[in-house]
Structure formats: C-alpha cells, structure tokens
Short mmCIF file of C-alpha atoms and ligand atoms in Angstrom, two decimals:
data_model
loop_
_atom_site.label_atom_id
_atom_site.label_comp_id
_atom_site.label_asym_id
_atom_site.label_seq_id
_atom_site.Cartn_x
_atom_site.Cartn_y
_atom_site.Cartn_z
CA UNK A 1 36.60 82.74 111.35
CA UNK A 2 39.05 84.63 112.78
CA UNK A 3 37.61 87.44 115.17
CA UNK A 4 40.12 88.69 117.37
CA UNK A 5 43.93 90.34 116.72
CA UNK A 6 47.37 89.80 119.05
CA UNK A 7 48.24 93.20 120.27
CA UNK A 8 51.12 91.49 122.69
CA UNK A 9 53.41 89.47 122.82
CA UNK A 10 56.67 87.99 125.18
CA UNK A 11 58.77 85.91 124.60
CA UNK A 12 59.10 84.21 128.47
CA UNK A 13 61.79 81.87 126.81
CA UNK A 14 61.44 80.04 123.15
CA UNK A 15 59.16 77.89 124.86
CA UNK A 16 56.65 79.84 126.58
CA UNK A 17 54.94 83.07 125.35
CA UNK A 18 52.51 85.33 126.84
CA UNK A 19 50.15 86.29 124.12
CA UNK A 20 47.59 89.07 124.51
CA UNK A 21 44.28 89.62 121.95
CA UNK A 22 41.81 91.83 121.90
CA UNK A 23 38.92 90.32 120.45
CA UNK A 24 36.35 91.99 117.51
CA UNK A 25 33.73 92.18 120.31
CA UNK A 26 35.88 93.54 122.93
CA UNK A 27 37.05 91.60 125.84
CA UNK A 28 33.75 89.31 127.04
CA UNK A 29 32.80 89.30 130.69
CA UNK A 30 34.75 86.69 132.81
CA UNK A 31 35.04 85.07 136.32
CA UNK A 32 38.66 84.83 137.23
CA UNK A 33 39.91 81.26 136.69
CA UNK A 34 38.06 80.40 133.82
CA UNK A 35 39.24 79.75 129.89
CA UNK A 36 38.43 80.09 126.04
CA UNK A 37 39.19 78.47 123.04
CA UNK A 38 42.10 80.30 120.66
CA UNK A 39 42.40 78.53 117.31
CA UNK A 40 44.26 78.93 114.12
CA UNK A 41 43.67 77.49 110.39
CA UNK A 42 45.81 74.39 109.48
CA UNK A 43 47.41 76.51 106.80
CA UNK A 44 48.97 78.57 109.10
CA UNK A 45 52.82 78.46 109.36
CA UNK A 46 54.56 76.82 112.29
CA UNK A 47 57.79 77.31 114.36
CA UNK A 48 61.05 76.33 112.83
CA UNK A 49 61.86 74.21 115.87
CA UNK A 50 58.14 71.95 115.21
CA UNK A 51 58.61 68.46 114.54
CA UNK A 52 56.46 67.44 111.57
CA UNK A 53 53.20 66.20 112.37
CA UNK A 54 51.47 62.49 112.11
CA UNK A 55 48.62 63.65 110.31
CA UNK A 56 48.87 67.35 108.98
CA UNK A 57 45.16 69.14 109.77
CA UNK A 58 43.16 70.18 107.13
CA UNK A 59 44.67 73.97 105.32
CA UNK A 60 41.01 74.92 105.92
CA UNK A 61 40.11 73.10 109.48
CA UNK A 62 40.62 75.73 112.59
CA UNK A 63 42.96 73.78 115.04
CA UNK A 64 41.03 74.76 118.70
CA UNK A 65 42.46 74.55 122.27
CA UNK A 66 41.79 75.45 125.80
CA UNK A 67 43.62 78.57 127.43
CA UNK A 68 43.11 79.91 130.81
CA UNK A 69 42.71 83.47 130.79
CA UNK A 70 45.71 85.16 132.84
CA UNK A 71 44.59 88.82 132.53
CA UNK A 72 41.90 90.78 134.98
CA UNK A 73 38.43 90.63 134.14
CA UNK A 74 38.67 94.27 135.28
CA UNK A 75 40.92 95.13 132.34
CA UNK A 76 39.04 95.98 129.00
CA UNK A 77 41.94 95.86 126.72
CA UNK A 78 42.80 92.29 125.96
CA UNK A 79 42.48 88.86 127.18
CA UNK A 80 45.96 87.79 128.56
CA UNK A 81 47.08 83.78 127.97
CA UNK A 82 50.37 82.37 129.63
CA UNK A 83 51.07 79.40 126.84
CA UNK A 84 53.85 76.59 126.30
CA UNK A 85 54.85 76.21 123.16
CA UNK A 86 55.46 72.27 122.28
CA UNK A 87 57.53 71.29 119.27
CA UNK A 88 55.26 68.58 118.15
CA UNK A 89 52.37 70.81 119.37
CA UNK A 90 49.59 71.20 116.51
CA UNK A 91 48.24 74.30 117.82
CA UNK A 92 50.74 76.02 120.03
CA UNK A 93 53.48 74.96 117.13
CA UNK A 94 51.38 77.82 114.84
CA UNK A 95 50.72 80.04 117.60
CA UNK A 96 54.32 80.84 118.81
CA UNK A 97 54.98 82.42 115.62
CA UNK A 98 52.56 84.80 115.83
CA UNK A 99 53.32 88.66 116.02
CA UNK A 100 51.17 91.87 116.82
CA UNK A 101 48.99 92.94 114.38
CA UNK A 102 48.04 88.87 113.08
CA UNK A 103 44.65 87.32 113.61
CA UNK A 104 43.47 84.66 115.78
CA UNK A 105 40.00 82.82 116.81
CA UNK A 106 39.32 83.46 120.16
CA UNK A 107 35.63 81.17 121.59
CA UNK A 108 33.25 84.41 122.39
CA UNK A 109 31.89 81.85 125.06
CA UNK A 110 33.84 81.58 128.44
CA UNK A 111 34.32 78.50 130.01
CA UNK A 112 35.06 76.75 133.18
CA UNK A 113 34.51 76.54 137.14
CA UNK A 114 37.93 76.55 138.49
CA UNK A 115 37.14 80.08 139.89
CA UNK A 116 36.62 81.60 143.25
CA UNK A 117 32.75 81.42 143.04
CA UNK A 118 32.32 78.81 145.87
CA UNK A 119 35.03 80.37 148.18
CA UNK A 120 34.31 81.75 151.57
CA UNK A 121 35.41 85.81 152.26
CA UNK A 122 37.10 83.91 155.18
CA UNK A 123 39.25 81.28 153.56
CA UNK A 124 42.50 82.04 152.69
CA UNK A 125 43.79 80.82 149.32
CA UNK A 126 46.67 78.45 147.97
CA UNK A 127 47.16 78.50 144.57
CA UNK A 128 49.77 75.87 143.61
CA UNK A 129 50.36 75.77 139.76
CA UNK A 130 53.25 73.95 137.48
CA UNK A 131 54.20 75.93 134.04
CA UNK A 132 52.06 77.73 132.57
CA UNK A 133 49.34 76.43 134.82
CA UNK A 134 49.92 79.76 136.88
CA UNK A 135 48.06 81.82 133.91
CA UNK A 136 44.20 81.53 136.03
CA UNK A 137 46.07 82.45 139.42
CA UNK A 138 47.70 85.44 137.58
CA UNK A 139 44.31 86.80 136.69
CA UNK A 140 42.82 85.95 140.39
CA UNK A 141 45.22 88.28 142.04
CA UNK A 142 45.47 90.87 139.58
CA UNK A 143 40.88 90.87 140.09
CA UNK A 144 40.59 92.98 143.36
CA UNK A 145 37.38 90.77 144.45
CA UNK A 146 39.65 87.88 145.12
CA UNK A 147 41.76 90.25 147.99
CA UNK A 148 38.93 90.24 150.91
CA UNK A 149 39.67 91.69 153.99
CA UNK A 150 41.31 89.18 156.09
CA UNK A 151 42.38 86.88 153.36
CA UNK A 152 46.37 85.48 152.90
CA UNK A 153 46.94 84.23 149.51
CA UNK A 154 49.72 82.04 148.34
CA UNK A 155 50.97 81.31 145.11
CA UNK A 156 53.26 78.43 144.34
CA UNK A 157 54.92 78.00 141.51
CA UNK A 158 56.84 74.81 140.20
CA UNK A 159 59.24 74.99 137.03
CA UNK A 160 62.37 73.14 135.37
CA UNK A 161 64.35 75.45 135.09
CA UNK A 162 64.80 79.08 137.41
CA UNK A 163 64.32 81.10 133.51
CA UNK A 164 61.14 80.01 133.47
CA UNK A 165 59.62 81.87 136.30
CA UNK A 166 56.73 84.51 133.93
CA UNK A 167 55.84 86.86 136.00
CA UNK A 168 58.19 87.00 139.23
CA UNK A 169 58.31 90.60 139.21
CA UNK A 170 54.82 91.27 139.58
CA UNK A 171 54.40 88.59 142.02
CA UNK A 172 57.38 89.81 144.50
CA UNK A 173 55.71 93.46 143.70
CA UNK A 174 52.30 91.56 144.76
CA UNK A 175 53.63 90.30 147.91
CA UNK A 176 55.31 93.37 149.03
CA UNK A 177 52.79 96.16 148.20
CA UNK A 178 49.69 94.13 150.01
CA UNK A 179 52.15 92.02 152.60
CA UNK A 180 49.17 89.55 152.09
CA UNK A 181 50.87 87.05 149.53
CA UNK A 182 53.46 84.93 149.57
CA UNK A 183 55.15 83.35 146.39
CA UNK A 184 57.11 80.23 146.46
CA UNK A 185 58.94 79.77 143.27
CA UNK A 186 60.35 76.18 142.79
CA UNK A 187 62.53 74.59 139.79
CA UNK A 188 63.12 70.90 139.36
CA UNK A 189 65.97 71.07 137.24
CA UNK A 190 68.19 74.54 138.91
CA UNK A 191 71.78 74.54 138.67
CA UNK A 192 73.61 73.63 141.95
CA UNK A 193 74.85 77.18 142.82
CA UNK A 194 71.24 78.54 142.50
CA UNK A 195 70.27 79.73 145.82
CA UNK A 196 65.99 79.57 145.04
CA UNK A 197 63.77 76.69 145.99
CA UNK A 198 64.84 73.29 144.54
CA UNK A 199 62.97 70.24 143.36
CA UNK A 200 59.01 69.20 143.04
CA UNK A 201 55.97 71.21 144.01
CA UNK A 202 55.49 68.31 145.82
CA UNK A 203 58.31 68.41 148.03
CA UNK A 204 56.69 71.75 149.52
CA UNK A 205 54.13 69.75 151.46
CA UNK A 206 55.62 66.31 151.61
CA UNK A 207 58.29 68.34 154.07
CA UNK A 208 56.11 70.51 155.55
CA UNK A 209 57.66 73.91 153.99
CA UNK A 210 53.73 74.61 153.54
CA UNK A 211 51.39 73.94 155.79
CA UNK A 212 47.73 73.56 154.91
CA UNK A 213 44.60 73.33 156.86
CA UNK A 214 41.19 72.45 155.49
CA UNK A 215 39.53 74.37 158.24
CA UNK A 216 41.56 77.54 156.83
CA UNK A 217 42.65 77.21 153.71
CA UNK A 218 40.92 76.66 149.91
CA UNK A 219 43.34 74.71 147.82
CA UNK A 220 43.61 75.28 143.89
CA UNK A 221 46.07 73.06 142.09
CA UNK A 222 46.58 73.91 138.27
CA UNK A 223 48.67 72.63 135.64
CA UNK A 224 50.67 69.17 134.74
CA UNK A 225 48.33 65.99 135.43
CA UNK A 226 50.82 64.05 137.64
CA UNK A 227 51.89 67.23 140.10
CA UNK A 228 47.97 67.10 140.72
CA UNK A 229 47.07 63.39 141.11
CA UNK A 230 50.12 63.29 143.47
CA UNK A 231 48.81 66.48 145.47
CA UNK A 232 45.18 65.28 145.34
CA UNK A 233 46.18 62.35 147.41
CA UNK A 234 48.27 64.01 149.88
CA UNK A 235 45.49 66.24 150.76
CA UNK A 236 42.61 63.74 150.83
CA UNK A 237 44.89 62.19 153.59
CA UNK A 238 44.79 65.99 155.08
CA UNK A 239 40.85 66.08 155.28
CA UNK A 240 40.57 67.80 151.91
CA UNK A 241 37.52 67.20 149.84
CA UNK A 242 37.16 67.86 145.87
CA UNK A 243 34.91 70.57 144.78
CA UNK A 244 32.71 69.69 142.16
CA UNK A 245 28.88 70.88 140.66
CA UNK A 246 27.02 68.35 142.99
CA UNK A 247 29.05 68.97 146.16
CA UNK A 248 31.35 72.14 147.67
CA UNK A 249 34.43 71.24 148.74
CA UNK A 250 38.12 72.84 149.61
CA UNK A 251 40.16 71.18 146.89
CA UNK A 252 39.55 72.54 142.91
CA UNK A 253 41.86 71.21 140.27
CA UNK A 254 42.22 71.74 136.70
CA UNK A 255 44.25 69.69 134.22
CA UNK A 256 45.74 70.51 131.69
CA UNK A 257 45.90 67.43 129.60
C1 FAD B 301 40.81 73.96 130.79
C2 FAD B 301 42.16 73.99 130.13
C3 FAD B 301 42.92 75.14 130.19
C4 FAD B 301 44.19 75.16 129.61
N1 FAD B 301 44.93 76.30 129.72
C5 FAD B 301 46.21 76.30 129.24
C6 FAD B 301 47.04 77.46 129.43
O1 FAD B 301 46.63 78.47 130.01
N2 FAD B 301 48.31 77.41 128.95
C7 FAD B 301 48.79 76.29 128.30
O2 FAD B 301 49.97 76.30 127.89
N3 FAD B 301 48.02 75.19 128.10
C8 FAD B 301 46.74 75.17 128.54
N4 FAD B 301 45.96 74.08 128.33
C9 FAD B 301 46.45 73.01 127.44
C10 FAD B 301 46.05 73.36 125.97
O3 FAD B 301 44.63 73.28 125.84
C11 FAD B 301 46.65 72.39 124.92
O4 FAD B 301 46.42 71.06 125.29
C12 FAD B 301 48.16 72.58 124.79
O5 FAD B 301 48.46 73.93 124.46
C13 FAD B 301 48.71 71.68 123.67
O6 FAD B 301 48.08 71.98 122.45
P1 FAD B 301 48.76 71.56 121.07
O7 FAD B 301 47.70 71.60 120.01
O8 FAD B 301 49.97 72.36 120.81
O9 FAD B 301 49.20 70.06 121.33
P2 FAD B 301 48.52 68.72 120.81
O10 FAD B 301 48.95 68.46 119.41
O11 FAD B 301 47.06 68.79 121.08
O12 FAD B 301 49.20 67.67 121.79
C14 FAD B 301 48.67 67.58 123.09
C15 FAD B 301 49.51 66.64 123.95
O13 FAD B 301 50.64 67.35 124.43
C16 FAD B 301 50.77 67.14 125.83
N5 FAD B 301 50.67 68.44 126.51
C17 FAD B 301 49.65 69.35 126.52
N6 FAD B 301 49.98 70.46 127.22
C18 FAD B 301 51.25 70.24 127.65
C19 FAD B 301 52.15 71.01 128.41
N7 FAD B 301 51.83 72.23 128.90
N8 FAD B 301 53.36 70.48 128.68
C20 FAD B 301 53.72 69.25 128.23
N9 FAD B 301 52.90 68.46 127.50
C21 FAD B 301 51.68 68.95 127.21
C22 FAD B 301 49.74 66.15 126.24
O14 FAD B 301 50.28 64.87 126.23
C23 FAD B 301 48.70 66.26 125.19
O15 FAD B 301 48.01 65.07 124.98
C24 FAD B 301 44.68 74.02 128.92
C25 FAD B 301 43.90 72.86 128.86
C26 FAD B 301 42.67 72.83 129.47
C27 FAD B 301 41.86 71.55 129.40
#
C-alpha cells in the first residue's frame, strides 16, 4: 500500500511543507502542471496542533488527496509537492509529521490538464497562484520546454502573510539569470512597515499593476476557489475564454477545493 519513501522535507512555516518522495518505481513520466494522489493509513499519527476529527477514518482505510507536482519532470530523483498543512485537515494533519526515511502512497497514475499542452511557442505566460497553488508553476519554470524563444513569463504570487513566500529565492534567481520572468509576490495580511506588495491578487489587475492581453498572453490561475471565480470574471470581461477538452481557450484554472 505504501510504495514510495520522503527523502525531503522543509518546513516553509508550521503550516506549509515542501515534501519530496521518490517513489518504488522511480519518478513516473509527467507533463508540467499536472498532479497525483499521496495518501496515508488512518492509523497514522497526526500533528499536535490537529483538531480532532468528526468522524476518525478507518486505522486500515488509506486517506487519498490531490497534489500538484512542483518538481521538473526533467529531474529523476523525486516528485516535489508544495502542501498546506490544515489543523482539522484529515490528510495533510498526518502528513506534516512526516520525516525522511517514512513511507507514503503516491497514485503511479498522473493526472490532470492544467499544463502547457495547448499553449502557443508565441504566447507569453501568466501564472497567478494563491498558497500553495504556486507548486504546478514551480515545476513549469524549472521544465526548460516551457522557456521558448521569445516567451515572457510571469509568476504571481498571493499570500497572508510576507513568511509565507516558498520559493522566493529561486524565483528572484529565475528572473535574473533568464531576464525573461517577472515575480510579483503579494501578502494580504503584511505588517505596515513592510515595503513588498500589499493586499489581494486581485488588486494586481483590478488597478492595472498587470496588464493582460488575450491576443498575447495565456492566463493560468491556481489555487484558493474565490481568488479564481473573482479573476475568471474580470478576464471574461477582458476577452478571455476558458480552456477546456471540447474547446481551446486562453484562460486554464485549477481549484483547489
Ligand atoms: C487537482 C488538485 C491539486 C491539488 N494540489 C494541491 C497542492 O499542490 N497543495 C495543496 O496544499 N493542496 C492541493 N490540493 C488540495 C488537496 O487535494 C486537499 O484538498 C487539501 O490538502 C486538504 O486535504 P485534507 O485531507 O487535509 O483536508 P480535508 O479533511 O479533506 O478538508 C478539506 C477542506 O479543507 C478546505 N481546504 C482544502 N485545501 C485548503 C487550503 N489549501 N487552504 C484552506 N482550506 C483548504 C476545503 O474547505 C476543503 O473542503 C489540490 C486539489 C486538487 C483538486
């Protein structure tokens, strides 16, 4: 039942972890973008900080969830994931307290088609995440397919609070090795004398800080359900249309819940 091991693992802040596994069967091809299933028994032991649960899950029953994958298809080690940890959280209550060398289930199958498939070589990107919603843009820039030749790429990323920001470094690296991204970092809830970005992801477009263009531009929004209801709407009224199976279109979204 359980076929992979966690070979990594930080501590962002006590409520977000990046965990990294390396499966039994190796790491399984992947498009950037796209997700598994990780899943641990019922009987497995939970944060100190969980609140009890309703209805405690079978000791026997394997608790499943989606994850994004955050790392590079291109790296063979382990799969990356980029996950908050909620106190009254069934799964992510267990998996925050696991440490290198424990087991995990991680779905052999790969999921999902919030990936770069269906983009045109000429389009730039705008990848516009809340929380740990950035985890499928982390593994699209890290994948050297996603840089084509011409392509800008900018990642936005809304948090509460300016410790929350997984994975600045390599972003600011990012932007000023290839001079082809640009990373907006945003938190809702910053202290006054912080002098970052403050408020909603939202307020980036509703004031015009960034500027889209359907003709130009592929939009990706990832992450909290409201941020991307409230987006959604914003750029229908831009010309954006939803990509979906039956019909391409500029604007891909995945929710998280
Ligand atoms: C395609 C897909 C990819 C996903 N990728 C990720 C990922 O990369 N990282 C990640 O952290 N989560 C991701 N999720 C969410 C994840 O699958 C779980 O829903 C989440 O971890 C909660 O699981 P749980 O068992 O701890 O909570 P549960 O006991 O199942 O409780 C779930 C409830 O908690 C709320 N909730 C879920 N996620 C959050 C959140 N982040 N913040 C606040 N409230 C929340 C919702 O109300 C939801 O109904 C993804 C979901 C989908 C559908």
């Amino acid at each position: 039942m359980l076929n992979s091991t966690v070979v990594g693992r930080v501590e962002v802040t006590p409520e977000l972890l990046i965990l990294r596994v390396r499966p039994d069967a190796g790491v399984p091809d992947f498009l950037p973008g796209q997700y598994v299933a990780l899943g641990l028994p019922g009987s497995a032991p939970r944060w100190d900080k969980a609140e009890p649960e309703g209805q405690e899950p079978a000791s026997d029953k394997l608790i499943k969830r989606a994850y994004s994958i955050g790392s590079s298809p291109e790296q063979k080690e382990y799969l990356e994931f980029y996950i908050a940890i909620l106190p009254s959280g069934s799964l992510t209550s267990r998996l925050s307290v696991l440490k290198e060398g424990d087991r995990v289930f991680c779905q052999p199958k790969v999921a999902g088609t919030f990936t770069l498939e269906h983009v045109p070589e000429e389009k730039n990107l705008v990848l516009v995440s809340t929380g740990t919603g950035l985890a499928p843009f982390m593994s699209m820039v890290r994948t050297s397919s996603t840089w084509k030749a011409q392509r800008r790429i900018t990642v936005v990323h809304g948090v509460r609070y300016p410790g929350d920001f997984a994975y600045a470094e390599e972003l600011c690296e990012l932007s000023s090795s290839t001079q082809r991204l640009d990373y907006l970092p945003i938190a809702s809830r910053a202290p006054q004398d912080w002098d970052g970005k403050k408020g909603r992801v939202q307020r980036l477009l509703e004031d015009g800080f960034l500027r889209v263009d359907p003709a130009r531009d592929h939009v990706f929004l990832c992450g909290n359900p409201a941020m991307i209801e409230d987006l959604e709407a914003l750029l229908y009224r831009q010309g954006f249309t939803v990509h979906s199976k039956k019909a391409e279109g500029n604007l891909h979204v995945e929710k998280y819940w």
